[in-house]
PDB file of C-alpha atoms in Angstrom:
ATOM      1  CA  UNK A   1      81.804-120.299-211.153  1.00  0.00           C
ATOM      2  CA  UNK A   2      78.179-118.686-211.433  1.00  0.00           C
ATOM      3  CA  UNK A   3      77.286-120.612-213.709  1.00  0.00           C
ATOM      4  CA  UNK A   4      78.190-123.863-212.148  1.00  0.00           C
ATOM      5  CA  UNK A   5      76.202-122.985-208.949  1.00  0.00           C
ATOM      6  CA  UNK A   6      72.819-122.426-211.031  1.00  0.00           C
ATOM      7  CA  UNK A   7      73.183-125.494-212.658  1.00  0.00           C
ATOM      8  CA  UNK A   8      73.944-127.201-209.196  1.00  0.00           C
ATOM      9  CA  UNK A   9      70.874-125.745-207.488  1.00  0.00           C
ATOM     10  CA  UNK A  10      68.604-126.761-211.018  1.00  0.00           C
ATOM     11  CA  UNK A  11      67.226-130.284-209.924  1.00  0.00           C
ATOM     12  CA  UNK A  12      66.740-133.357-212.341  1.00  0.00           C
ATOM     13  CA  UNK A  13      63.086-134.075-213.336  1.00  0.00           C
ATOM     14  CA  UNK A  14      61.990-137.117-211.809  1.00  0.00           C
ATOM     15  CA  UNK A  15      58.815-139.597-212.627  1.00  0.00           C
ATOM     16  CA  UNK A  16      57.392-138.190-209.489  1.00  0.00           C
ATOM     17  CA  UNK A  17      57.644-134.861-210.091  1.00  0.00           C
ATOM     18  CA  UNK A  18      56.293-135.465-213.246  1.00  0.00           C
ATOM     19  CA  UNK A  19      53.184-137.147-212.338  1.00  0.00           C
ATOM     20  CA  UNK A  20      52.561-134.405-209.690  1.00  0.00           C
ATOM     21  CA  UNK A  21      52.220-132.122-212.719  1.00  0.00           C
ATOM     22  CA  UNK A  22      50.121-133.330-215.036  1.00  0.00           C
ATOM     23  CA  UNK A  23      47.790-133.874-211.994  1.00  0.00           C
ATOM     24  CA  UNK A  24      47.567-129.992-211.248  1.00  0.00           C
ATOM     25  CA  UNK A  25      46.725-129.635-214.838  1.00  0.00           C
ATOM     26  CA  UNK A  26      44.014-132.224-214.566  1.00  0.00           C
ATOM     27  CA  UNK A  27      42.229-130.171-212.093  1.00  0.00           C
ATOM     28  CA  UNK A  28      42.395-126.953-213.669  1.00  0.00           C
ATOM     29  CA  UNK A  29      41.427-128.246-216.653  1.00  0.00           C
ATOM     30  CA  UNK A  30      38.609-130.065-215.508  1.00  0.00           C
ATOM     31  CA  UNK A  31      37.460-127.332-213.137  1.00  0.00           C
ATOM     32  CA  UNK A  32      37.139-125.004-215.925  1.00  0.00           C
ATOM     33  CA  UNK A  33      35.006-127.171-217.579  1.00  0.00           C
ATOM     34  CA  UNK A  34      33.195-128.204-214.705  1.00  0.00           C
ATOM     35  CA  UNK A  35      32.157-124.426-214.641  1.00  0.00           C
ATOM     36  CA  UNK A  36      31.864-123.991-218.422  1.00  0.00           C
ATOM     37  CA  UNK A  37      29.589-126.840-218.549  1.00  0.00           C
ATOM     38  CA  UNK A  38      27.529-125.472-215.401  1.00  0.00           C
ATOM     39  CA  UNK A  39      26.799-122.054-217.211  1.00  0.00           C
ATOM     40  CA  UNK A  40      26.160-123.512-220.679  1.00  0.00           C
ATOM     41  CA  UNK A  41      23.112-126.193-218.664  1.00  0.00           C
ATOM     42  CA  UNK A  42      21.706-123.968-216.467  1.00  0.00           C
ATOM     43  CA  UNK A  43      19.387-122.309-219.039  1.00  0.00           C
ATOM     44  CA  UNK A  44      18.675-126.160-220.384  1.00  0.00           C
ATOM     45  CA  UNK A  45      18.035-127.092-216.882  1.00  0.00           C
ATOM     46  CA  UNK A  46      15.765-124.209-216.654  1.00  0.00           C
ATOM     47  CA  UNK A  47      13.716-125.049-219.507  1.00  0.00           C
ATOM     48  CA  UNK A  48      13.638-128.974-218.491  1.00  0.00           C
ATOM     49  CA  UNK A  49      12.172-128.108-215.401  1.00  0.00           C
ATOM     50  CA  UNK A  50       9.295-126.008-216.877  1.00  0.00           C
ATOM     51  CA  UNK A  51       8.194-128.482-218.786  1.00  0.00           C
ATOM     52  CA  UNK A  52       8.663-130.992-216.812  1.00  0.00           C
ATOM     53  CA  UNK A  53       5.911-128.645-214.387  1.00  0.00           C
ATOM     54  CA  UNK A  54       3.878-128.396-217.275  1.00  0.00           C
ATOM     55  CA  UNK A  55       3.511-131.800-217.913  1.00  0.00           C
ATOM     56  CA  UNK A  56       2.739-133.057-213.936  1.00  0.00           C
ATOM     57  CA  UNK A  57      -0.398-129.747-214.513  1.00  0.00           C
ATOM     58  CA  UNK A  58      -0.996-131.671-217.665  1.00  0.00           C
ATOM     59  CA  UNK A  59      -0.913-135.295-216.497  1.00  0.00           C
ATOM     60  CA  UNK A  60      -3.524-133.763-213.503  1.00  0.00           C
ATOM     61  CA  UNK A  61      -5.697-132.129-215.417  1.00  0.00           C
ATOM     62  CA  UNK A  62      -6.033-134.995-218.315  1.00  0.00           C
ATOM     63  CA  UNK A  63      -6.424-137.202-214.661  1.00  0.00           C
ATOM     64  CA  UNK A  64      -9.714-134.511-213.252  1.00  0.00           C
ATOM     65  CA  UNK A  65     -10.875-134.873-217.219  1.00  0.00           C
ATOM     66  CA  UNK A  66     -11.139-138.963-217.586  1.00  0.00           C
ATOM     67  CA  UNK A  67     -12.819-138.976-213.850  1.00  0.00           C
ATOM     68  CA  UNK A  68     -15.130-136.483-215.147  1.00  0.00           C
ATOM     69  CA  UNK A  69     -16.117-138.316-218.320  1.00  0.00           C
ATOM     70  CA  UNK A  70     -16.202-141.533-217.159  1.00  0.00           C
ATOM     71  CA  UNK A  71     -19.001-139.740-214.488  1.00  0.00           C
ATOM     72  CA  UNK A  72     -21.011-138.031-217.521  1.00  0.00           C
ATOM     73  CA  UNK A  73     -20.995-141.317-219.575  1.00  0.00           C
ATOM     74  CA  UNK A  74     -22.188-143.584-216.812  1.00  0.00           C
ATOM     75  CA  UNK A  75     -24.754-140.884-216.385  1.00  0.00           C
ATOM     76  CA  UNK A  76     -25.569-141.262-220.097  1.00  0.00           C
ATOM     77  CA  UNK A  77     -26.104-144.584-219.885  1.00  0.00           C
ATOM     78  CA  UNK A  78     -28.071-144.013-216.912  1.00  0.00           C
ATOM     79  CA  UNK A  79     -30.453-141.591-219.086  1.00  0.00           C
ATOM     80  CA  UNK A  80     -30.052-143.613-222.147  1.00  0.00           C
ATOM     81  CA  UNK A  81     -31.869-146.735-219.926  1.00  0.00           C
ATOM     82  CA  UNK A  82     -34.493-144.209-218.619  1.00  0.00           C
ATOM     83  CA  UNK A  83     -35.494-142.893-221.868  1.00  0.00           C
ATOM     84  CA  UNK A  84     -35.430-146.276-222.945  1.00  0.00           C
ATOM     85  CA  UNK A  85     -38.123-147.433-220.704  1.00  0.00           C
ATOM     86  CA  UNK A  86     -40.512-143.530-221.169  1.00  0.00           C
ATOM     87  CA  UNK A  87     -40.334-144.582-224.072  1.00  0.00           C
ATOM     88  CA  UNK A  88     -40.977-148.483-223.943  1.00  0.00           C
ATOM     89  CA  UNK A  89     -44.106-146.891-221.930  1.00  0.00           C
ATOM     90  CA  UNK A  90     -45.181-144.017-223.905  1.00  0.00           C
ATOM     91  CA  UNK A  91     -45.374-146.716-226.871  1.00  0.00           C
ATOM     92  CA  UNK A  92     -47.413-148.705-224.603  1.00  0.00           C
ATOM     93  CA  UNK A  93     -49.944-145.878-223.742  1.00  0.00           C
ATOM     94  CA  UNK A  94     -50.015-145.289-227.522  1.00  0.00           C
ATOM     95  CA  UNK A  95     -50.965-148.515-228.721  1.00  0.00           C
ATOM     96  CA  UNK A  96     -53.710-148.697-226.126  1.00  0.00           C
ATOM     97  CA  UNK A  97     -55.761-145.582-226.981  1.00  0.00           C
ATOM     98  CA  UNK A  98     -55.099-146.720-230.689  1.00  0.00           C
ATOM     99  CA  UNK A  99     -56.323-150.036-230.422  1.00  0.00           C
ATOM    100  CA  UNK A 100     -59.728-147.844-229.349  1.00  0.00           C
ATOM    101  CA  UNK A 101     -59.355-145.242-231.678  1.00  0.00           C
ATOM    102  CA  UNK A 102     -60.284-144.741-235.483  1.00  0.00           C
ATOM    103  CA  UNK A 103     -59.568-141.838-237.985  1.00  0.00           C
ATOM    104  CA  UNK A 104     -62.295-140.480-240.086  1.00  0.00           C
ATOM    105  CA  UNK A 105     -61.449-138.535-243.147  1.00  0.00           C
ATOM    106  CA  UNK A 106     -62.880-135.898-245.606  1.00  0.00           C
ATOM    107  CA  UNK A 107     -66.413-135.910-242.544  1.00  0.00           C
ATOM    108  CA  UNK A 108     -68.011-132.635-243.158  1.00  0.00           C
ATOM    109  CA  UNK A 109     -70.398-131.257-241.022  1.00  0.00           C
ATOM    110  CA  UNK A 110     -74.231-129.808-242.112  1.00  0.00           C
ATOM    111  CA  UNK A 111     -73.096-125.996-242.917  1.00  0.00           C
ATOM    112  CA  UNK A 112     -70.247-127.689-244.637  1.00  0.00           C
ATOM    113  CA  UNK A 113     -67.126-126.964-242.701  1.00  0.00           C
ATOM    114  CA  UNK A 114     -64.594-128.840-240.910  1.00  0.00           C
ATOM    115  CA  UNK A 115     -66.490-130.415-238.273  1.00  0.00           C
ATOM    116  CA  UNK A 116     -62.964-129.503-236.253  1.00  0.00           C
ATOM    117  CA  UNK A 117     -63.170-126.025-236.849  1.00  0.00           C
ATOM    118  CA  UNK A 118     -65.862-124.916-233.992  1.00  0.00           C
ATOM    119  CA  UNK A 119     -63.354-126.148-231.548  1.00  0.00           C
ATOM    120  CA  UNK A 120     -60.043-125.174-233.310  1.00  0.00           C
ATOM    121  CA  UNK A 121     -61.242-121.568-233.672  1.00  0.00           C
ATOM    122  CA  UNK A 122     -59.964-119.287-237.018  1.00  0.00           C
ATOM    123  CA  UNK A 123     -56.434-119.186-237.265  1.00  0.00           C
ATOM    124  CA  UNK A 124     -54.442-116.430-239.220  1.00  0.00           C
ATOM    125  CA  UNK A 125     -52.836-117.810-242.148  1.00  0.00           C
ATOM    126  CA  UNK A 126     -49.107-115.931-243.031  1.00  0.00           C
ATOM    127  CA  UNK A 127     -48.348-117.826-245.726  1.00  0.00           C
ATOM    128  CA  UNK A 128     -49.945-119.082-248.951  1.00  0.00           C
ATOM    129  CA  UNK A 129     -48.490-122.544-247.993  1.00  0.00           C
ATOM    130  CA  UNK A 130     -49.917-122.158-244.858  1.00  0.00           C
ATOM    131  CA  UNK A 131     -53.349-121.414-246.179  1.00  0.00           C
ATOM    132  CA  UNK A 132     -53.441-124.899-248.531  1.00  0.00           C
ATOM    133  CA  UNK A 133     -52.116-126.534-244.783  1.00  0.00           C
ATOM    134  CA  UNK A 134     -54.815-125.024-243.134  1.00  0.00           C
ATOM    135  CA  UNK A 135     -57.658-125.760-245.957  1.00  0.00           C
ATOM    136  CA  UNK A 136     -57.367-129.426-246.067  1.00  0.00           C
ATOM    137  CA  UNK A 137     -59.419-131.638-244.212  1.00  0.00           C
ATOM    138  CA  UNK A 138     -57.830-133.105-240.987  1.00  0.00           C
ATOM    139  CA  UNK A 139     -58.797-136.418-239.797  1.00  0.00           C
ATOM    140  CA  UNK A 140     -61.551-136.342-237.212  1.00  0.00           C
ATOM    141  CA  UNK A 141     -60.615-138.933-234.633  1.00  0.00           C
ATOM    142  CA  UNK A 142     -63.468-140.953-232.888  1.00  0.00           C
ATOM    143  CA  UNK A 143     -62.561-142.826-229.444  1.00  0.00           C
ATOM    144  CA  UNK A 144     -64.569-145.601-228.732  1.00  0.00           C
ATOM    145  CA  UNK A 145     -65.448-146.910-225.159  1.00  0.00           C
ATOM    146  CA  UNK A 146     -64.894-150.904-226.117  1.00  0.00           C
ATOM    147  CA  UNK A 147     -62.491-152.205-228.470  1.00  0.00           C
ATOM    148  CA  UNK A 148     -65.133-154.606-229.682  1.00  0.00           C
ATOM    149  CA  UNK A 149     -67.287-151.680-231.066  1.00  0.00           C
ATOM    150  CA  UNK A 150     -64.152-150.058-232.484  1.00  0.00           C
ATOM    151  CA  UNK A 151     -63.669-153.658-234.237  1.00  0.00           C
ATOM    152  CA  UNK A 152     -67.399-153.920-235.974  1.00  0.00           C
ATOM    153  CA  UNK A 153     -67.147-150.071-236.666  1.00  0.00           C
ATOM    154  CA  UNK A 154     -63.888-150.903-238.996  1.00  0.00           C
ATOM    155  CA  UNK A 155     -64.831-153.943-240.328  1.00  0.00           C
ATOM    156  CA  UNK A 156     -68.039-152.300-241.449  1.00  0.00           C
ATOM    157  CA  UNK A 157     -65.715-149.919-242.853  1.00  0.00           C
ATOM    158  CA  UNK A 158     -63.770-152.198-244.942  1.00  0.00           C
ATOM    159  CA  UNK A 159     -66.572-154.129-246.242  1.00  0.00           C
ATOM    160  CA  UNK A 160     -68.613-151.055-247.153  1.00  0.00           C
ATOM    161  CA  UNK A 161     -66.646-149.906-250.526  1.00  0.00           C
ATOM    162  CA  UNK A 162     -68.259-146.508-250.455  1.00  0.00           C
ATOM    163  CA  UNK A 163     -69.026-145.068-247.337  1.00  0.00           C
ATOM    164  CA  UNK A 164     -70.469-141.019-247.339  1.00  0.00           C
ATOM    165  CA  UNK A 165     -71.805-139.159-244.915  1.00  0.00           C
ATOM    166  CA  UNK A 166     -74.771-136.771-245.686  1.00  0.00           C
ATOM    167  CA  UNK A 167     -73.491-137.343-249.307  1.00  0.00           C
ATOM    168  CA  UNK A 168     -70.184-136.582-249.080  1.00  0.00           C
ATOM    169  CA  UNK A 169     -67.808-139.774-248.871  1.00  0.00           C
ATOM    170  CA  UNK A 170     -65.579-140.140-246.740  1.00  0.00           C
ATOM    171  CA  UNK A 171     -62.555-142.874-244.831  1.00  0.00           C
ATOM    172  CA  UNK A 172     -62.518-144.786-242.008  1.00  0.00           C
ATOM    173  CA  UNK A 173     -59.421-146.612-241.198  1.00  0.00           C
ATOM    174  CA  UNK A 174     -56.986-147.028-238.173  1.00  0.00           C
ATOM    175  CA  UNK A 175     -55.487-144.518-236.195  1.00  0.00           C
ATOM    176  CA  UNK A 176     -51.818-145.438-235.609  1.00  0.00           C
ATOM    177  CA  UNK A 177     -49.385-143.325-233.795  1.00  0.00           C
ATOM    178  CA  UNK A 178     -45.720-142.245-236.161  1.00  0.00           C
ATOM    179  CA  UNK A 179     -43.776-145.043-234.732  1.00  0.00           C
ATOM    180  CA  UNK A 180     -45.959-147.820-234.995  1.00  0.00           C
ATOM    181  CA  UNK A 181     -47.422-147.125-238.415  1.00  0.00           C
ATOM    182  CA  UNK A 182     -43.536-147.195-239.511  1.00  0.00           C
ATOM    183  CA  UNK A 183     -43.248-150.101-238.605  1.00  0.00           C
ATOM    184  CA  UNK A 184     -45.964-151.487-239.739  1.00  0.00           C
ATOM    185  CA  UNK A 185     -44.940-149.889-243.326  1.00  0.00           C
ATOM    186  CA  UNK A 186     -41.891-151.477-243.547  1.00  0.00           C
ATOM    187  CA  UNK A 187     -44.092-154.716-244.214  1.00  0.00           C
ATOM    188  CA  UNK A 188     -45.333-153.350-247.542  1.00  0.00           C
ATOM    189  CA  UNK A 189     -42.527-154.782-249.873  1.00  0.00           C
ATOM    190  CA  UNK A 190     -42.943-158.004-248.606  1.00  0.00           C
ATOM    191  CA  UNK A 191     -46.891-157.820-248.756  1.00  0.00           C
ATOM    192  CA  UNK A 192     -46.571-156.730-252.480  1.00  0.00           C
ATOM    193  CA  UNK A 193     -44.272-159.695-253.703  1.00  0.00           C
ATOM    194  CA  UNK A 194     -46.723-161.772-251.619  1.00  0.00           C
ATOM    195  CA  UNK A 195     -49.668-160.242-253.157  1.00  0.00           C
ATOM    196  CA  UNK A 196     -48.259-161.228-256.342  1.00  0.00           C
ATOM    197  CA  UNK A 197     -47.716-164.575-255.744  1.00  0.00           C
ATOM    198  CA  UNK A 198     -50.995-165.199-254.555  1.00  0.00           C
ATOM    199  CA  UNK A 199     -50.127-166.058-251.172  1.00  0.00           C
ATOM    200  CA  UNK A 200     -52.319-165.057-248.387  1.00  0.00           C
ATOM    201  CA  UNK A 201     -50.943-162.745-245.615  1.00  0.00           C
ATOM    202  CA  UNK A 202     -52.325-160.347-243.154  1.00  0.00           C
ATOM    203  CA  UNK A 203     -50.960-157.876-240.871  1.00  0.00           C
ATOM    204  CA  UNK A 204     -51.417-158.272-237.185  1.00  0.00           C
ATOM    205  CA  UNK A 205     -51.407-155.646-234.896  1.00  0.00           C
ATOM    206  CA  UNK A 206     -49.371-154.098-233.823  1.00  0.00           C
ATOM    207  CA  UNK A 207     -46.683-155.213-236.167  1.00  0.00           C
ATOM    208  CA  UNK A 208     -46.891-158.777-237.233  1.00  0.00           C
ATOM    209  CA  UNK A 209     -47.269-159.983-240.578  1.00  0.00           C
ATOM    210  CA  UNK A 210     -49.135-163.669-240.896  1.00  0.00           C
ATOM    211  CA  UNK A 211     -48.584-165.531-244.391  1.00  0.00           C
ATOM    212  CA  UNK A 212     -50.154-169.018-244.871  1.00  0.00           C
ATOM    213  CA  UNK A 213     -49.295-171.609-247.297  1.00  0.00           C
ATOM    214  CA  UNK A 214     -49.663-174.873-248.360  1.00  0.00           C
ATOM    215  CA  UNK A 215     -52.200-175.149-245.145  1.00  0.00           C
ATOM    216  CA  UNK A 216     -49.535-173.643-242.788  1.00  0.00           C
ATOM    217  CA  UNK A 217     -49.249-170.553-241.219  1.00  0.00           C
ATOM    218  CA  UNK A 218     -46.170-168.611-239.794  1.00  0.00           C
ATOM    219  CA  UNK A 219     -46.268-165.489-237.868  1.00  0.00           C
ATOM    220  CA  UNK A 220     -43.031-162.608-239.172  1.00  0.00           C
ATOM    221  CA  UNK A 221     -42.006-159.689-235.828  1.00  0.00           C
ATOM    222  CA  UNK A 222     -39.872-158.107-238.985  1.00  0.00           C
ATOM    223  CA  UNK A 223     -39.992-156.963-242.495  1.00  0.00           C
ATOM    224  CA  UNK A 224     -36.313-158.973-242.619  1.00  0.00           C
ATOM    225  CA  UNK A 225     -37.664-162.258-241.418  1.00  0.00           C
ATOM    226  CA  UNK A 226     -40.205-162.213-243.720  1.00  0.00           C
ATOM    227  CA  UNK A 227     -38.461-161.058-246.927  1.00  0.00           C
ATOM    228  CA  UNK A 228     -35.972-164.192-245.882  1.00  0.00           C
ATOM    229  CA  UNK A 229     -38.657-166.431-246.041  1.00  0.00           C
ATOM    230  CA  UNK A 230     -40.124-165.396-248.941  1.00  0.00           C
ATOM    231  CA  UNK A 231     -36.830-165.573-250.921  1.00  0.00           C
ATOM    232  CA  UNK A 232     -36.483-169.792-249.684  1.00  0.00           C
ATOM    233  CA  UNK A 233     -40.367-170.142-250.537  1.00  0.00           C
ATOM    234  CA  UNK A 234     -40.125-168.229-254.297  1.00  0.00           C
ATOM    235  CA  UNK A 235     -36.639-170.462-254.477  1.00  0.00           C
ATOM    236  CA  UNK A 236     -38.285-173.680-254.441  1.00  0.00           C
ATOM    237  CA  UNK A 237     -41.622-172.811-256.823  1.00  0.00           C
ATOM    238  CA  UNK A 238     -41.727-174.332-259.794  1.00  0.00           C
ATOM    239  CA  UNK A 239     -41.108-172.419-263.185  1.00  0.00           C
ATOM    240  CA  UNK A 240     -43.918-172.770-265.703  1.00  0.00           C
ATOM    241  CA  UNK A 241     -42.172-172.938-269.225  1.00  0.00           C
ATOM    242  CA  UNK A 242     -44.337-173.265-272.572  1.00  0.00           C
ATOM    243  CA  UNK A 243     -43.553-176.250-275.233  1.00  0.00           C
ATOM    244  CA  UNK A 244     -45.034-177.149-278.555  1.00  0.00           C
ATOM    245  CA  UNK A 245     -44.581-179.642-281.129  1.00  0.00           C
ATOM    246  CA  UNK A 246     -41.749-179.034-283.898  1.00  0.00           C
ATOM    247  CA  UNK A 247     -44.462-178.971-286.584  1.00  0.00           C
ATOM    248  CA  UNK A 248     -46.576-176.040-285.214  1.00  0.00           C
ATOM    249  CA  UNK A 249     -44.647-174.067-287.629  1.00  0.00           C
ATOM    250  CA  UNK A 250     -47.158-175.548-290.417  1.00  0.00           C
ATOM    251  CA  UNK A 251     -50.580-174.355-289.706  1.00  0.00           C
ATOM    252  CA  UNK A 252     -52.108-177.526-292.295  1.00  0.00           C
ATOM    253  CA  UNK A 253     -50.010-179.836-290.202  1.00  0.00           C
ATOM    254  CA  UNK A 254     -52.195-182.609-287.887  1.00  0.00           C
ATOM    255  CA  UNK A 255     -49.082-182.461-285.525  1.00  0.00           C
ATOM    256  CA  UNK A 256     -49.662-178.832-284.628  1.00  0.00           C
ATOM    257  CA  UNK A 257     -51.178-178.768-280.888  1.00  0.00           C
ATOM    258  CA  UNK A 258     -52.049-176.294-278.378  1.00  0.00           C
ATOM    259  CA  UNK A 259     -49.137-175.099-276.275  1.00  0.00           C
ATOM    260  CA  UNK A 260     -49.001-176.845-272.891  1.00  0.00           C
ATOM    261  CA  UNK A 261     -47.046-175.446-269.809  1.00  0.00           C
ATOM    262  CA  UNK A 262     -45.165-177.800-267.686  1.00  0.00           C
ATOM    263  CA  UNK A 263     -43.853-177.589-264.157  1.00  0.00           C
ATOM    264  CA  UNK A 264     -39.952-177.216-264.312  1.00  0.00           C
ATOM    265  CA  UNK A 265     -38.158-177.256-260.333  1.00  0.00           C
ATOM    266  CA  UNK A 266     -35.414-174.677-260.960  1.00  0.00           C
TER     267      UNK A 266
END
C-alpha cells in the first residue's frame, strides 16, 4: 500500500517540465561564465586601456612635433632666402672693390722686408710650419681710385714680360675674391682644349668666357656650356690624314712623291 501511494504522488515528466529545466541550467551555466569571462578580461581590459592612453599622449605629442617642424622649416626657408640675398650682396660688394683692386707679389721694400710687415707688427711663430707661413711673401694689394687706371696699370702689366721693382721682380695680376676666382677656374679645361685648337677665347669678367670662330663670336656664363660647344665644334673639324704613292717604298722610283695631307670630314 506504501508503495502504491509514492508512486501515485511521483508525477509523469512532461515536455513542459522539461523545457523549464534545461532553461535553469542555461542560466547557471551561462552566468558562471559570464563571471569567469569577466575575471579572466579585466586584466586585458586593463592593459587595453593603457595603451590605448598611451597612444592618444602619443598621437598629441607627434601632433605639437609636426606643428613645430613645419614652424622651424618655414623659418629655414625664411633664412635660407635671406642668406641667399647677404650673400647675392656681399658678392656684389666683392666684385666692386675687385674690379678696382690689383695684387702685387714678391714687392719688397728698400731695407728689404715685407713692405706689410711695418703695419702687421712681429708675430710669434709656435710652429716650424708656422714660421715657412709667416716667411713668405703676401700679396700687397693696391686700390685704385678709377677703374680706368686700374685697367692701364694691368695691361701694362701683361705686356711688360718682366716687371721688378728696385731689382727685384715681381707680379701684378687681378685680385679676385675665393668665390669668384672659382668660378672663373672652372673655365680652364675648356680654355686648354681651346688653346690647343687654336681657337681664340678670352675670359670676361666676372665669369664669362668669349671664343670666336670662323668670324663669329659667342659669349659661355658656364664651364658646361662651353665644353658642349666645343665638343659639336671639334665634331665637325676635319681630320688631316697623310697619303703617298704605292711606289714610295723604292727610293730610285720617279713615282715616289712627297706625302700630302688631305682634309677627311669624320
Amino acid at each position: 500500500m506504501a508503495t502504491s501511494a509514492s508512486e501515485a504522488s511521483v508525477q509523469p515528466l512532461t515536455l513542459v517540465m522539461l523545457v523549464g529545466e534545461l532553461e535553469k541550467l542555461r542560466k547557471d551555466v551561462t552566468g558562471e561564465l559570464t563571471a569567469s569571462m569577466n575575471t579572466a578580461l579585466a586584466p586585458i581590459q586593463a592593459s587595453l586601456q593603457k595603451i590605448t592612453d598611451t597612444v592618444a599622449t602619443h598621437t598629441a605629442t607627434i601632433t605639437g612635433m609636426e606643428t613645430a617642424l613645419s614652424a622651424h622649416s618655414d623659418g629655414i626657408i625664411t633664412l635660407e632666402r635671406e642668406v641667399a640675398v647677404l650673400k647675392s650682396k656681399l658678392e656684389t660688394t666683392n666684385q666692386v672693390n675687385d674690379r678696382l683692386q690689383l695684387a702685387v707679389e714678391d714687392l719688397v721694400s728698400q731695407d728689404g722686408r715685407r713692405p706689410s710687415a711695418g703695419y702687421l707688427g712681429a708675430r710669434p711663430c709656435t710652429s716650424q710650419s708656422g714660421s715657412e707661413t709667416a716667411a713668405r711673401f703676401r700679396p700687397l694689394i693696391v686700390r685704385f681710385h678709377k677703374y680706368a687706371q686700374k685697367e692701364r696699370v694691368l695691361l701694362w702689366a701683361r705686356k711688360s714680360r718682366d716687371v721688378s721693382y728696385q731689382g727685384h721682380p715681381i707680379r701684378i695680376f687681378e685680385d679676385f675674391s675665393a668665390t669668384l676666382a672659382k668660378k672663373r677656374a672652372t673655365f680652364n679645361k675648356v680654355k686648354s682644349q681651346l688653346y690647343k685648337e687654336g681657337i681664340r677665347f678670352g675670359l670676361l669678367y666676372p665669369a664669362r668666357l668669349r671664343v670666336t670662330i670662323n668670324g663669329q663670336t659667342r659669349i659661355f656664363d658656364s664651364a658646361e656650356e662651353a665644353e658642349r660647344f666645343y665638343q659639336v665644334h671639334s665634331s665637325k673639324r676635319p681630320t688631316c690624314v697623310s697619303v703617298t704613292t704605292p711606289d714610295c717604298g723604292n727610293p730610285g722610283s720617279d713615282k715616289c712623291s712627297t706625302p700630302a695631307s688631305i682634309a677627311v670630314p669624320e
